[in-house]
PDB file of C-alpha atoms in Angstrom:
ATOM      1  CA  UNK A   1       0.000   0.000   0.000  1.00 84.00           C
ATOM      2  CA  UNK A   2       1.388   3.405  -0.883  1.00 87.00           C
ATOM      3  CA  UNK A   3       2.174   5.827   1.904  1.00 91.00           C
ATOM      4  CA  UNK A   4       0.371   9.118   2.316  1.00 91.00           C
ATOM      5  CA  UNK A   5       3.524  10.880   1.153  1.00 93.00           C
ATOM      6  CA  UNK A   6       3.594   8.856  -2.065  1.00 93.00           C
ATOM      7  CA  UNK A   7      -0.064   9.617  -2.751  1.00 94.00           C
ATOM      8  CA  UNK A   8       0.563  13.338  -2.223  1.00 95.00           C
ATOM      9  CA  UNK A   9       3.547  13.224  -4.585  1.00 95.00           C
ATOM     10  CA  UNK A  10       1.421  11.473  -7.239  1.00 96.00           C
ATOM     11  CA  UNK A  11      -1.640  13.715  -6.838  1.00 96.00           C
ATOM     12  CA  UNK A  12      -0.438  16.274  -9.436  1.00 96.00           C
ATOM     13  CA  UNK A  13      -0.399  13.398 -11.948  1.00 97.00           C
ATOM     14  CA  UNK A  14      -4.080  12.590 -11.342  1.00 97.00           C
ATOM     15  CA  UNK A  15      -5.366  14.798 -14.222  1.00 98.00           C
ATOM     16  CA  UNK A  16      -2.955  13.059 -16.598  1.00 97.00           C
ATOM     17  CA  UNK A  17      -4.090   9.658 -15.295  1.00 97.00           C
ATOM     18  CA  UNK A  18      -7.737  10.646 -15.831  1.00 98.00           C
ATOM     19  CA  UNK A  19      -7.025  11.894 -19.361  1.00 98.00           C
ATOM     20  CA  UNK A  20      -5.110   8.755 -20.327  1.00 97.00           C
ATOM     21  CA  UNK A  21      -7.799   6.555 -18.761  1.00 97.00           C
ATOM     22  CA  UNK A  22     -10.508   8.413 -20.696  1.00 98.00           C
ATOM     23  CA  UNK A  23      -8.675   7.983 -24.002  1.00 98.00           C
ATOM     24  CA  UNK A  24      -7.944   4.320 -23.279  1.00 95.00           C
ATOM     25  CA  UNK A  25     -11.549   3.599 -22.289  1.00 96.00           C
ATOM     26  CA  UNK A  26     -12.826   5.393 -25.393  1.00 97.00           C
ATOM     27  CA  UNK A  27     -10.583   3.518 -27.820  1.00 95.00           C
ATOM     28  CA  UNK A  28     -11.164   0.112 -26.228  1.00 91.00           C
ATOM     29  CA  UNK A  29     -14.932   0.654 -26.245  1.00 93.00           C
ATOM     30  CA  UNK A  30     -14.777   1.628 -29.903  1.00 92.00           C
ATOM     31  CA  UNK A  31     -12.572  -1.349 -30.855  1.00 88.00           C
ATOM     32  CA  UNK A  32     -14.022  -4.097 -28.695  1.00 85.00           C
ATOM     33  CA  UNK A  33     -17.691  -3.192 -28.398  1.00 90.00           C
ATOM     34  CA  UNK A  34     -18.961  -0.533 -30.803  1.00 90.00           C
ATOM     35  CA  UNK A  35     -17.487  -2.159 -33.873  1.00 87.00           C
ATOM     36  CA  UNK A  36     -18.958  -5.583 -33.088  1.00 89.00           C
ATOM     37  CA  UNK A  37     -22.203  -4.785 -31.298  1.00 90.00           C
ATOM     38  CA  UNK A  38     -23.341  -2.223 -33.868  1.00 88.00           C
ATOM     39  CA  UNK A  39     -23.062  -4.622 -36.797  1.00 88.00           C
ATOM     40  CA  UNK A  40     -22.976  -8.266 -35.740  1.00 90.00           C
ATOM     41  CA  UNK A  41     -25.981  -8.412 -33.414  1.00 86.00           C
ATOM     42  CA  UNK A  42     -28.315  -8.225 -36.415  1.00 87.00           C
ATOM     43  CA  UNK A  43     -26.671 -11.281 -37.999  1.00 92.00           C
ATOM     44  CA  UNK A  44     -25.755 -13.624 -35.143  1.00 94.00           C
ATOM     45  CA  UNK A  45     -27.911 -12.251 -32.317  1.00 92.00           C
ATOM     46  CA  UNK A  46     -27.235 -10.138 -29.273  1.00 91.00           C
ATOM     47  CA  UNK A  47     -26.165 -13.002 -27.020  1.00 93.00           C
ATOM     48  CA  UNK A  48     -23.533 -14.405 -29.381  1.00 95.00           C
ATOM     49  CA  UNK A  49     -22.213 -10.958 -30.233  1.00 93.00           C
ATOM     50  CA  UNK A  50     -21.983 -10.081 -26.555  1.00 94.00           C
ATOM     51  CA  UNK A  51     -20.090 -13.318 -25.866  1.00 93.00           C
ATOM     52  CA  UNK A  52     -17.656 -12.525 -28.686  1.00 92.00           C
ATOM     53  CA  UNK A  53     -16.907  -9.115 -27.190  1.00 91.00           C
ATOM     54  CA  UNK A  54     -16.350 -10.738 -23.790  1.00 91.00           C
ATOM     55  CA  UNK A  55     -13.909 -13.284 -25.234  1.00 89.00           C
ATOM     56  CA  UNK A  56     -11.989 -10.719 -27.319  1.00 86.00           C
ATOM     57  CA  UNK A  57     -11.745  -8.227 -24.468  1.00 85.00           C
ATOM     58  CA  UNK A  58     -10.783 -10.907 -21.925  1.00 81.00           C
ATOM     59  CA  UNK A  59      -8.133 -12.419 -24.199  1.00 81.00           C
ATOM     60  CA  UNK A  60      -6.722  -9.014 -25.054  1.00 78.00           C
ATOM     61  CA  UNK A  61      -6.275  -8.172 -21.403  1.00 78.00           C
ATOM     62  CA  UNK A  62      -5.035 -11.617 -20.436  1.00 76.00           C
ATOM     63  CA  UNK A  63      -2.317 -11.571 -23.093  1.00 74.00           C
ATOM     64  CA  UNK A  64      -1.392  -7.883 -23.237  1.00 74.00           C
ATOM     65  CA  UNK A  65      -3.160  -5.946 -20.529  1.00 68.00           C
ATOM     66  CA  UNK A  66      -3.772  -5.530 -16.891  1.00 67.00           C
ATOM     67  CA  UNK A  67      -4.171  -7.795 -14.961  1.00 68.00           C
ATOM     68  CA  UNK A  68      -2.300 -10.390 -17.049  1.00 67.00           C
ATOM     69  CA  UNK A  69      -3.477 -13.582 -15.325  1.00 75.00           C
ATOM     70  CA  UNK A  70      -6.397 -15.950 -15.793  1.00 78.00           C
ATOM     71  CA  UNK A  71      -8.304 -14.546 -12.806  1.00 80.00           C
ATOM     72  CA  UNK A  72      -7.753 -11.046 -14.194  1.00 78.00           C
ATOM     73  CA  UNK A  73      -9.096 -12.152 -17.571  1.00 79.00           C
ATOM     74  CA  UNK A  74     -12.202 -13.535 -15.856  1.00 83.00           C
ATOM     75  CA  UNK A  75     -12.725 -10.246 -13.974  1.00 86.00           C
ATOM     76  CA  UNK A  76     -12.205  -8.257 -17.155  1.00 87.00           C
ATOM     77  CA  UNK A  77     -14.558 -10.646 -18.964  1.00 87.00           C
ATOM     78  CA  UNK A  78     -17.303  -9.907 -16.438  1.00 91.00           C
ATOM     79  CA  UNK A  79     -16.684  -6.181 -16.848  1.00 92.00           C
ATOM     80  CA  UNK A  80     -16.819  -6.624 -20.640  1.00 92.00           C
ATOM     81  CA  UNK A  81     -20.177  -8.364 -20.315  1.00 94.00           C
ATOM     82  CA  UNK A  82     -21.473  -5.534 -18.137  1.00 94.00           C
ATOM     83  CA  UNK A  83     -20.249  -2.849 -20.559  1.00 94.00           C
ATOM     84  CA  UNK A  84     -21.604  -4.704 -23.581  1.00 94.00           C
ATOM     85  CA  UNK A  85     -24.957  -5.200 -21.881  1.00 94.00           C
ATOM     86  CA  UNK A  86     -25.070  -1.479 -21.058  1.00 94.00           C
ATOM     87  CA  UNK A  87     -24.347  -0.627 -24.688  1.00 93.00           C
ATOM     88  CA  UNK A  88     -27.032  -2.982 -25.979  1.00 91.00           C
ATOM     89  CA  UNK A  89     -29.654  -1.889 -23.453  1.00 92.00           C
ATOM     90  CA  UNK A  90     -29.114   1.858 -23.863  1.00 93.00           C
ATOM     91  CA  UNK A  91     -28.235   1.691 -27.571  1.00 89.00           C
ATOM     92  CA  UNK A  92     -25.455   4.103 -26.772  1.00 92.00           C
ATOM     93  CA  UNK A  93     -21.831   4.511 -25.850  1.00 92.00           C
ATOM     94  CA  UNK A  94     -21.870   6.699 -22.732  1.00 95.00           C
ATOM     95  CA  UNK A  95     -22.579   4.176 -19.952  1.00 95.00           C
ATOM     96  CA  UNK A  96     -20.159   1.565 -21.233  1.00 95.00           C
ATOM     97  CA  UNK A  97     -17.473   4.270 -21.477  1.00 96.00           C
ATOM     98  CA  UNK A  98     -18.159   5.490 -17.913  1.00 96.00           C
ATOM     99  CA  UNK A  99     -18.125   1.931 -16.533  1.00 95.00           C
ATOM    100  CA  UNK A 100     -14.815   1.363 -18.335  1.00 95.00           C
ATOM    101  CA  UNK A 101     -13.373   4.725 -17.289  1.00 97.00           C
ATOM    102  CA  UNK A 102     -13.668   4.189 -13.529  1.00 96.00           C
ATOM    103  CA  UNK A 103     -11.346   1.175 -13.140  1.00 93.00           C
ATOM    104  CA  UNK A 104      -8.994   2.636 -15.742  1.00 94.00           C
ATOM    105  CA  UNK A 105      -8.540   5.749 -13.578  1.00 97.00           C
ATOM    106  CA  UNK A 106      -7.499   3.506 -10.698  1.00 95.00           C
ATOM    107  CA  UNK A 107      -5.087   1.568 -12.932  1.00 92.00           C
ATOM    108  CA  UNK A 108      -3.513   4.662 -14.482  1.00 95.00           C
ATOM    109  CA  UNK A 109      -3.191   6.397 -11.100  1.00 97.00           C
ATOM    110  CA  UNK A 110      -1.474   3.275  -9.746  1.00 94.00           C
ATOM    111  CA  UNK A 111       1.067   3.695 -12.554  1.00 93.00           C
ATOM    112  CA  UNK A 112       1.554   7.284 -11.363  1.00 95.00           C
ATOM    113  CA  UNK A 113       2.153   5.988  -7.830  1.00 95.00           C
ATOM    114  CA  UNK A 114       4.804   3.621  -9.148  1.00 93.00           C
ATOM    115  CA  UNK A 115       6.388   6.455 -11.111  1.00 92.00           C
ATOM    116  CA  UNK A 116       6.823   8.744  -8.094  1.00 94.00           C
ATOM    117  CA  UNK A 117       8.174   5.884  -5.950  1.00 86.00           C
ATOM    118  CA  UNK A 118      10.966   5.127  -8.421  1.00 71.00           C
TER     119      UNK A 118
END
């Protein structure tokens, strides 16, 4: 756990972490969900399309992302299902982006904490 001093040193980096998290969440939502859910659900159904987005997003994070372990891929897969369901139910992008943004802020700020500790 980071000390209070480390958190205070990293606090000026919080706006950068939020910006990077917002861009990351936006691009991943566009790549993993918007592109598939907007076109495929009419051809193979909502359930199968949603499962495809879960598998692609989970594999992408398991192999290249954070957290890079099987349990992390399962957690990310659940989050992908939740974000995909939000996109299908609302027929929009906003809620899936917000749901994605929140954990990304935590992840990117944890990188900032590591940066100021080094």
